[in-house]
PDB file of C-alpha atoms in Angstrom:
ATOM      1  CA  MET A  74      22.420 -15.716   8.298  1.00  0.00           C
ATOM      2  CA  ALA A  75      21.270 -17.231   4.936  1.00  0.00           C
ATOM      3  CA  ARG A  76      18.034 -15.955   3.565  1.00  0.00           C
ATOM      4  CA  PRO A  77      15.112 -18.480   3.262  1.00  0.00           C
ATOM      5  CA  ARG A  78      14.704 -19.851  -0.203  1.00  0.00           C
ATOM      6  CA  LYS A  79      11.006 -19.156  -0.333  1.00  0.00           C
ATOM      7  CA  PRO A  80       9.201 -15.960   0.834  1.00  0.00           C
ATOM      8  CA  LEU A  81       7.951 -16.279   4.368  1.00  0.00           C
ATOM      9  CA  LEU A  82       4.258 -17.244   4.611  1.00  0.00           C
ATOM     10  CA  SER A  83       2.034 -14.367   5.509  1.00  0.00           C
ATOM     11  CA  THR A  84      -1.697 -13.563   5.568  1.00  0.00           C
ATOM     12  CA  ASP A  85      -1.299 -11.161   2.615  1.00  0.00           C
ATOM     13  CA  ARG A  86       0.599 -13.656   0.567  1.00  0.00           C
ATOM     14  CA  ILE A  87      -2.003 -16.326   1.212  1.00  0.00           C
ATOM     15  CA  VAL A  88      -4.843 -13.903   0.183  1.00  0.00           C
ATOM     16  CA  GLU A  89      -3.043 -12.637  -2.922  1.00  0.00           C
ATOM     17  CA  THR A  90      -2.248 -16.202  -4.113  1.00  0.00           C
ATOM     18  CA  ALA A  91      -5.770 -17.365  -3.384  1.00  0.00           C
ATOM     19  CA  ARG A  92      -7.279 -14.403  -5.264  1.00  0.00           C
ATOM     20  CA  ALA A  93      -5.112 -15.116  -8.278  1.00  0.00           C
ATOM     21  CA  LEU A  94      -6.050 -18.729  -8.265  1.00  0.00           C
ATOM     22  CA  VAL A  95      -9.871 -17.873  -8.042  1.00  0.00           C
ATOM     23  CA  ASP A  96      -9.436 -15.210 -10.798  1.00  0.00           C
ATOM     24  CA  ALA A  97      -7.798 -17.709 -13.093  1.00  0.00           C
ATOM     25  CA  GLU A  98      -9.714 -20.883 -12.454  1.00  0.00           C
ATOM     26  CA  GLY A  99     -12.854 -20.098 -10.398  1.00  0.00           C
ATOM     27  CA  LEU A 100     -14.120 -20.763  -6.833  1.00  0.00           C
ATOM     28  CA  ALA A 101     -14.392 -24.506  -7.330  1.00  0.00           C
ATOM     29  CA  THR A 102     -10.711 -24.939  -7.823  1.00  0.00           C
ATOM     30  CA  LEU A 103      -9.721 -23.360  -4.475  1.00  0.00           C
ATOM     31  CA  SER A 104      -8.873 -25.864  -1.794  1.00  0.00           C
ATOM     32  CA  THR A 105      -6.345 -25.663   1.053  1.00  0.00           C
ATOM     33  CA  ARG A 106      -4.324 -28.371  -0.593  1.00  0.00           C
ATOM     34  CA  ARG A 107      -4.197 -26.586  -4.002  1.00  0.00           C
ATOM     35  CA  LEU A 108      -3.445 -23.333  -2.368  1.00  0.00           C
ATOM     36  CA  ALA A 109      -0.644 -24.800  -0.318  1.00  0.00           C
ATOM     37  CA  ALA A 110       0.899 -26.308  -3.381  1.00  0.00           C
ATOM     38  CA  GLU A 111       0.687 -22.843  -5.131  1.00  0.00           C
ATOM     39  CA  LEU A 112       2.449 -21.298  -2.141  1.00  0.00           C
ATOM     40  CA  GLY A 113       5.046 -24.124  -1.920  1.00  0.00           C
ATOM     41  CA  VAL A 114       4.153 -24.975   1.648  1.00  0.00           C
ATOM     42  CA  SER A 115       2.591 -27.784   3.601  1.00  0.00           C
ATOM     43  CA  GLY A 116      -1.242 -27.662   3.996  1.00  0.00           C
ATOM     44  CA  PRO A 117      -1.113 -27.380   7.864  1.00  0.00           C
ATOM     45  CA  SER A 118       0.938 -24.249   7.758  1.00  0.00           C
ATOM     46  CA  LEU A 119      -2.052 -22.435   6.304  1.00  0.00           C
ATOM     47  CA  TYR A 120      -3.927 -23.006   9.512  1.00  0.00           C
ATOM     48  CA  ASN A 121      -1.575 -20.686  11.357  1.00  0.00           C
ATOM     49  CA  HIS A 122      -3.349 -17.949   9.434  1.00  0.00           C
ATOM     50  CA  PHE A 123      -6.821 -19.223   8.520  1.00  0.00           C
ATOM     51  CA  ARG A 124      -8.740 -22.020  10.200  1.00  0.00           C
ATOM     52  CA  THR A 125     -10.883 -22.908   7.097  1.00  0.00           C
ATOM     53  CA  LYS A 126     -11.162 -22.454   3.441  1.00  0.00           C
ATOM     54  CA  ASP A 127     -14.333 -20.272   3.956  1.00  0.00           C
ATOM     55  CA  GLN A 128     -12.146 -17.778   5.981  1.00  0.00           C
ATOM     56  CA  ILE A 129      -9.761 -17.598   3.033  1.00  0.00           C
ATOM     57  CA  LEU A 130     -12.496 -16.825   0.723  1.00  0.00           C
ATOM     58  CA  GLU A 131     -13.910 -14.197   2.945  1.00  0.00           C
ATOM     59  CA  ALA A 132     -10.481 -12.620   3.051  1.00  0.00           C
ATOM     60  CA  VAL A 133     -10.199 -12.762  -0.711  1.00  0.00           C
ATOM     61  CA  ALA A 134     -13.577 -11.099  -1.070  1.00  0.00           C
ATOM     62  CA  ASP A 135     -12.630  -8.429   1.348  1.00  0.00           C
ATOM     63  CA  SER A 136      -9.404  -7.726  -0.594  1.00  0.00           C
ATOM     64  CA  VAL A 137     -11.556  -6.998  -3.577  1.00  0.00           C
ATOM     65  CA  SER A 138     -13.832  -4.675  -1.659  1.00  0.00           C
ATOM     66  CA  ALA A 139     -10.707  -2.876  -0.497  1.00  0.00           C
ATOM     67  CA  GLN A 140     -10.063  -1.949  -4.117  1.00  0.00           C
ATOM     68  CA  VAL A 141     -13.155   0.143  -4.313  1.00  0.00           C
ATOM     69  CA  ASP A 142     -12.386   3.882  -4.112  1.00  0.00           C
ATOM     70  CA  LEU A 143     -14.308   5.662  -1.363  1.00  0.00           C
ATOM     71  CA  SER A 144     -12.610   9.071  -1.726  1.00  0.00           C
ATOM     72  CA  MET A 145     -15.638  10.608  -3.503  1.00  0.00           C
ATOM     73  CA  PHE A 146     -17.605  10.495  -0.227  1.00  0.00           C
ATOM     74  CA  GLU A 147     -14.988  12.730   1.528  1.00  0.00           C
ATOM     75  CA  ASP A 148     -13.820  15.221  -1.076  1.00  0.00           C
ATOM     76  CA  GLY A 149     -16.880  17.406  -1.350  1.00  0.00           C
ATOM     77  CA  ARG A 150     -18.527  15.867  -4.422  1.00  0.00           C
ATOM     78  CA  ASP A 151     -22.389  16.068  -4.357  1.00  0.00           C
ATOM     79  CA  TRP A 152     -24.210  12.902  -3.402  1.00  0.00           C
ATOM     80  CA  ARG A 153     -25.336  12.057  -6.888  1.00  0.00           C
ATOM     81  CA  THR A 154     -21.847  12.416  -8.395  1.00  0.00           C
ATOM     82  CA  ALA A 155     -20.348  10.525  -5.489  1.00  0.00           C
ATOM     83  CA  LEU A 156     -22.724   7.586  -5.976  1.00  0.00           C
ATOM     84  CA  HIS A 157     -21.961   7.497  -9.656  1.00  0.00           C
ATOM     85  CA  ASP A 158     -18.219   7.532  -9.312  1.00  0.00           C
ATOM     86  CA  TRP A 159     -18.325   4.929  -6.465  1.00  0.00           C
ATOM     87  CA  ALA A 160     -20.523   2.654  -8.470  1.00  0.00           C
ATOM     88  CA  VAL A 161     -18.055   2.827 -11.500  1.00  0.00           C
ATOM     89  CA  SER A 162     -15.184   2.057  -9.149  1.00  0.00           C
ATOM     90  CA  TYR A 163     -17.138  -0.795  -7.479  1.00  0.00           C
ATOM     91  CA  ARG A 164     -18.093  -2.312 -10.843  1.00  0.00           C
ATOM     92  CA  THR A 165     -14.492  -2.073 -12.034  1.00  0.00           C
ATOM     93  CA  ALA A 166     -13.264  -4.022  -8.990  1.00  0.00           C
ATOM     94  CA  LEU A 167     -15.886  -6.684  -9.593  1.00  0.00           C
ATOM     95  CA  ARG A 168     -15.167  -6.779 -13.256  1.00  0.00           C
ATOM     96  CA  ASP A 169     -11.583  -7.451 -12.554  1.00  0.00           C
ATOM     97  CA  HIS A 170     -12.387 -10.324 -10.202  1.00  0.00           C
ATOM     98  CA  PRO A 171     -15.701 -11.734 -11.426  1.00  0.00           C
ATOM     99  CA  ASN A 172     -15.281 -15.241  -9.845  1.00  0.00           C
ATOM    100  CA  ILE A 173     -15.432 -13.940  -6.351  1.00  0.00           C
ATOM    101  CA  VAL A 174     -18.759 -12.006  -6.870  1.00  0.00           C
ATOM    102  CA  PRO A 175     -20.896 -14.804  -5.535  1.00  0.00           C
ATOM    103  CA  VAL A 176     -19.106 -14.525  -2.192  1.00  0.00           C
ATOM    104  CA  LEU A 177     -19.386 -10.728  -2.245  1.00  0.00           C
ATOM    105  CA  ALA A 178     -23.049 -11.019  -3.021  1.00  0.00           C
ATOM    106  CA  ARG A 179     -23.722 -12.547   0.331  1.00  0.00           C
ATOM    107  CA  GLY A 180     -23.159  -9.202   1.984  1.00  0.00           C
ATOM    108  CA  PRO A 181     -20.234  -7.765   4.027  1.00  0.00           C
ATOM    109  CA  GLY A 182     -20.750  -9.970   7.097  1.00  0.00           C
ATOM    110  CA  ARG A 183     -17.887  -9.166   9.402  1.00  0.00           C
ATOM    111  CA  ARG A 184     -15.506  -8.233   6.533  1.00  0.00           C
ATOM    112  CA  PRO A 185     -13.753  -4.884   7.450  1.00  0.00           C
ATOM    113  CA  ALA A 186     -13.393  -3.394   3.949  1.00  0.00           C
ATOM    114  CA  GLY A 187     -16.987  -4.455   3.045  1.00  0.00           C
ATOM    115  CA  LEU A 188     -18.281  -2.773   6.310  1.00  0.00           C
ATOM    116  CA  ARG A 189     -16.314   0.383   5.551  1.00  0.00           C
ATOM    117  CA  LEU A 190     -17.908   0.538   2.147  1.00  0.00           C
ATOM    118  CA  ALA A 191     -21.350   0.237   3.568  1.00  0.00           C
ATOM    119  CA  ASP A 192     -20.616   2.784   6.172  1.00  0.00           C
ATOM    120  CA  ALA A 193     -19.217   5.288   3.709  1.00  0.00           C
ATOM    121  CA  VAL A 194     -22.281   5.127   1.460  1.00  0.00           C
ATOM    122  CA  PHE A 195     -24.810   5.263   4.291  1.00  0.00           C
ATOM    123  CA  GLY A 196     -22.941   8.089   6.041  1.00  0.00           C
ATOM    124  CA  ALA A 197     -22.682  10.112   2.867  1.00  0.00           C
ATOM    125  CA  MET A 198     -26.436   9.756   2.119  1.00  0.00           C
ATOM    126  CA  VAL A 199     -27.521  10.698   5.599  1.00  0.00           C
ATOM    127  CA  GLY A 200     -25.038  13.619   5.532  1.00  0.00           C
ATOM    128  CA  ALA A 201     -26.525  14.828   2.264  1.00  0.00           C
ATOM    129  CA  GLY A 202     -29.976  14.979   3.828  1.00  0.00           C
ATOM    130  CA  TRP A 203     -31.551  11.607   3.056  1.00  0.00           C
ATOM    131  CA  PRO A 204     -33.583  10.115   5.976  1.00  0.00           C
ATOM    132  CA  PRO A 205     -31.686   7.026   7.408  1.00  0.00           C
ATOM    133  CA  ALA A 206     -34.392   4.571   6.255  1.00  0.00           C
ATOM    134  CA  GLN A 207     -34.053   5.751   2.647  1.00  0.00           C
ATOM    135  CA  ALA A 208     -30.337   5.953   2.908  1.00  0.00           C
ATOM    136  CA  THR A 209     -30.410   2.279   3.782  1.00  0.00           C
ATOM    137  CA  SER A 210     -32.627   1.557   0.750  1.00  0.00           C
ATOM    138  CA  ILE A 211     -30.216   3.487  -1.537  1.00  0.00           C
ATOM    139  CA  GLY A 212     -27.211   1.395  -0.320  1.00  0.00           C
ATOM    140  CA  ALA A 213     -29.207  -1.768  -0.923  1.00  0.00           C
ATOM    141  CA  LEU A 214     -30.494  -0.916  -4.388  1.00  0.00           C
ATOM    142  CA  MET A 215     -27.070   0.353  -5.592  1.00  0.00           C
ATOM    143  CA  ARG A 216     -25.651  -2.965  -4.332  1.00  0.00           C
ATOM    144  CA  TYR A 217     -28.264  -4.921  -6.153  1.00  0.00           C
ATOM    145  CA  PHE A 218     -27.609  -2.972  -9.392  1.00  0.00           C
ATOM    146  CA  ILE A 219     -23.803  -3.169  -9.241  1.00  0.00           C
ATOM    147  CA  MET A 220     -23.655  -6.857  -8.183  1.00  0.00           C
ATOM    148  CA  GLY A 221     -26.267  -7.785 -10.807  1.00  0.00           C
ATOM    149  CA  SER A 222     -24.189  -6.154 -13.549  1.00  0.00           C
ATOM    150  CA  ALA A 223     -21.168  -8.195 -12.326  1.00  0.00           C
ATOM    151  CA  LEU A 224     -22.798 -11.592 -12.165  1.00  0.00           C
ATOM    152  CA  GLY A 225     -23.000 -12.075 -15.911  1.00  0.00           C
ATOM    153  CA  SER A 226     -22.769 -10.488 -19.305  1.00  0.00           C
ATOM    154  CA  PHE A 227     -25.905  -9.752 -21.324  1.00  0.00           C
ATOM    155  CA  ALA A 228     -24.022  -9.480 -24.560  1.00  0.00           C
ATOM    156  CA  GLY A 229     -21.887 -12.557 -23.745  1.00  0.00           C
ATOM    157  CA  GLY A 230     -24.920 -14.654 -23.228  1.00  0.00           C
ATOM    158  CA  PHE A 231     -25.650 -14.791 -27.042  1.00  0.00           C
ATOM    159  CA  VAL A 232     -23.769 -17.254 -29.205  1.00  0.00           C
ATOM    160  CA  ASP A 233     -21.955 -16.000 -32.330  1.00  0.00           C
ATOM    161  CA  ASP A 234     -23.807 -18.440 -34.576  1.00  0.00           C
ATOM    162  CA  GLU A 235     -26.263 -16.730 -36.894  1.00  0.00           C
ATOM    163  CA  THR A 236     -28.188 -19.991 -37.341  1.00  0.00           C
ATOM    164  CA  ALA A 237     -29.144 -19.974 -33.749  1.00  0.00           C
ATOM    165  CA  TYR A 238     -31.547 -17.151 -34.311  1.00  0.00           C
ATOM    166  CA  ASP A 239     -34.022 -18.359 -36.954  1.00  0.00           C
ATOM    167  CA  PRO A 240     -36.208 -15.297 -37.949  1.00  0.00           C
ATOM    168  CA  ALA A 241     -39.166 -17.542 -38.079  1.00  0.00           C
ATOM    169  CA  ASP A 242     -38.811 -18.051 -34.321  1.00  0.00           C
ATOM    170  CA  TYR A 243     -37.020 -14.863 -33.299  1.00  0.00           C
ATOM    171  CA  PRO A 244     -38.035 -12.093 -35.779  1.00  0.00           C
ATOM    172  CA  HIS A 245     -36.130  -9.460 -33.726  1.00  0.00           C
ATOM    173  CA  LEU A 246     -32.840 -11.194 -33.071  1.00  0.00           C
ATOM    174  CA  GLY A 247     -31.295 -11.002 -36.525  1.00  0.00           C
ATOM    175  CA  GLN A 248     -28.246  -9.216 -35.204  1.00  0.00           C
ATOM    176  CA  ALA A 249     -27.982 -11.135 -31.923  1.00  0.00           C
ATOM    177  CA  HIS A 250     -25.092 -13.223 -33.156  1.00  0.00           C
ATOM    178  CA  LEU A 251     -23.015 -10.046 -33.289  1.00  0.00           C
ATOM    179  CA  LEU A 252     -23.453  -9.109 -29.624  1.00  0.00           C
ATOM    180  CA  ALA A 253     -20.745 -11.404 -28.194  1.00  0.00           C
ATOM    181  CA  GLU A 254     -17.915  -9.768 -30.180  1.00  0.00           C
ATOM    182  CA  GLN A 255     -18.992  -6.413 -28.754  1.00  0.00           C
ATOM    183  CA  GLN A 256     -19.550  -7.646 -25.251  1.00  0.00           C
ATOM    184  CA  GLU A 257     -17.428  -5.125 -23.296  1.00  0.00           C
ATOM    185  CA  LYS A 258     -18.775  -2.064 -25.200  1.00  0.00           C
ATOM    186  CA  ILE A 259     -22.438  -3.099 -24.826  1.00  0.00           C
ATOM    187  CA  ASP A 260     -22.106  -4.150 -21.202  1.00  0.00           C
ATOM    188  CA  GLU A 261     -20.431  -0.920 -20.331  1.00  0.00           C
ATOM    189  CA  ARG A 262     -23.008   1.194 -22.107  1.00  0.00           C
ATOM    190  CA  ALA A 263     -25.836  -0.744 -20.476  1.00  0.00           C
ATOM    191  CA  PHE A 264     -24.359  -0.177 -17.104  1.00  0.00           C
ATOM    192  CA  GLU A 265     -24.032   3.576 -17.696  1.00  0.00           C
ATOM    193  CA  VAL A 266     -27.572   3.892 -19.083  1.00  0.00           C
ATOM    194  CA  GLY A 267     -28.967   1.965 -16.042  1.00  0.00           C
ATOM    195  CA  LEU A 268     -26.890   3.887 -13.583  1.00  0.00           C
ATOM    196  CA  THR A 269     -27.924   7.222 -15.062  1.00  0.00           C
ATOM    197  CA  ALA A 270     -31.607   6.298 -15.029  1.00  0.00           C
ATOM    198  CA  LEU A 271     -31.286   5.098 -11.353  1.00  0.00           C
ATOM    199  CA  LEU A 272     -29.558   8.192 -10.137  1.00  0.00           C
ATOM    200  CA  ASP A 273     -31.923  10.554 -12.069  1.00  0.00           C
ATOM    201  CA  GLY A 274     -34.761   8.768 -10.296  1.00  0.00           C
ATOM    202  CA  LEU A 275     -33.101   9.230  -6.950  1.00  0.00           C
ATOM    203  CA  VAL A 276     -32.627  12.886  -7.595  1.00  0.00           C
ATOM    204  CA  GLN A 277     -36.323  13.282  -8.125  1.00  0.00           C
ATOM    205  CA  GLN A 278     -37.085  11.339  -4.926  1.00  0.00           C
ATOM    206  CA  PHE A 279     -34.566  13.549  -3.033  1.00  0.00           C
ATOM    207  CA  GLN A 280     -36.307  16.678  -4.305  1.00  0.00           C
ATOM    208  CA  ARG A 281     -39.670  15.503  -3.019  1.00  0.00           C
ATOM    209  CA  VAL A 282     -38.140  14.312   0.368  1.00  0.00           C
ATOM    210  CA  THR A 283     -36.407  17.644   0.963  1.00  0.00           C
ATOM    211  CA  GLY A 284     -39.086  19.886  -0.540  1.00  0.00           C
ATOM    212  CA  THR A 285     -36.696  21.301  -3.142  1.00  0.00           C
ATOM    213  CA  GLU A 286     -38.730  20.584  -6.240  1.00  0.00           C
TER     214      GLU A 286
END
């Protein structure tokens, strides 16, 4: 029997193609018509796998959540180290797929990988001795911090035009035009500084909660 000219349509292939399209051109460019054209199929054939475009976006978002490493919550690392390593992995996944972050920021909903992520963090914190209510708060604040860092670049928000920062108006921004060219370094350093401060603060809280000061 002759092989089909085109790869058979599958859920994974649809999600991978949609993710690549969103990565390259943004959320606004994704439509079932455009996606079908990228896949070389007719539009209605997508509905055998997904009923709506929103379902496709949810699947794309969950495929990004699935890239986040969760092994640190199972291999014996202490809770602070585990949170740090997980946050770095999470931010890396979001940095690699920044255009899907607004969908991820809505929360996990019913997405399996997103729910596994939330379950792993909460379970690890409770297992380490945090009260459940505070473990929930930790999961929330970590998510706020990581998502916020992925929604935009601080350094990239400054233009590389020195004339934009008149010292008469902005006496402390004389070097601001240099920030954009060092965007990645500055943003990485800011994330690590913030993460360290956040985790150090949690350690102090944990010592008070558990009476280990």
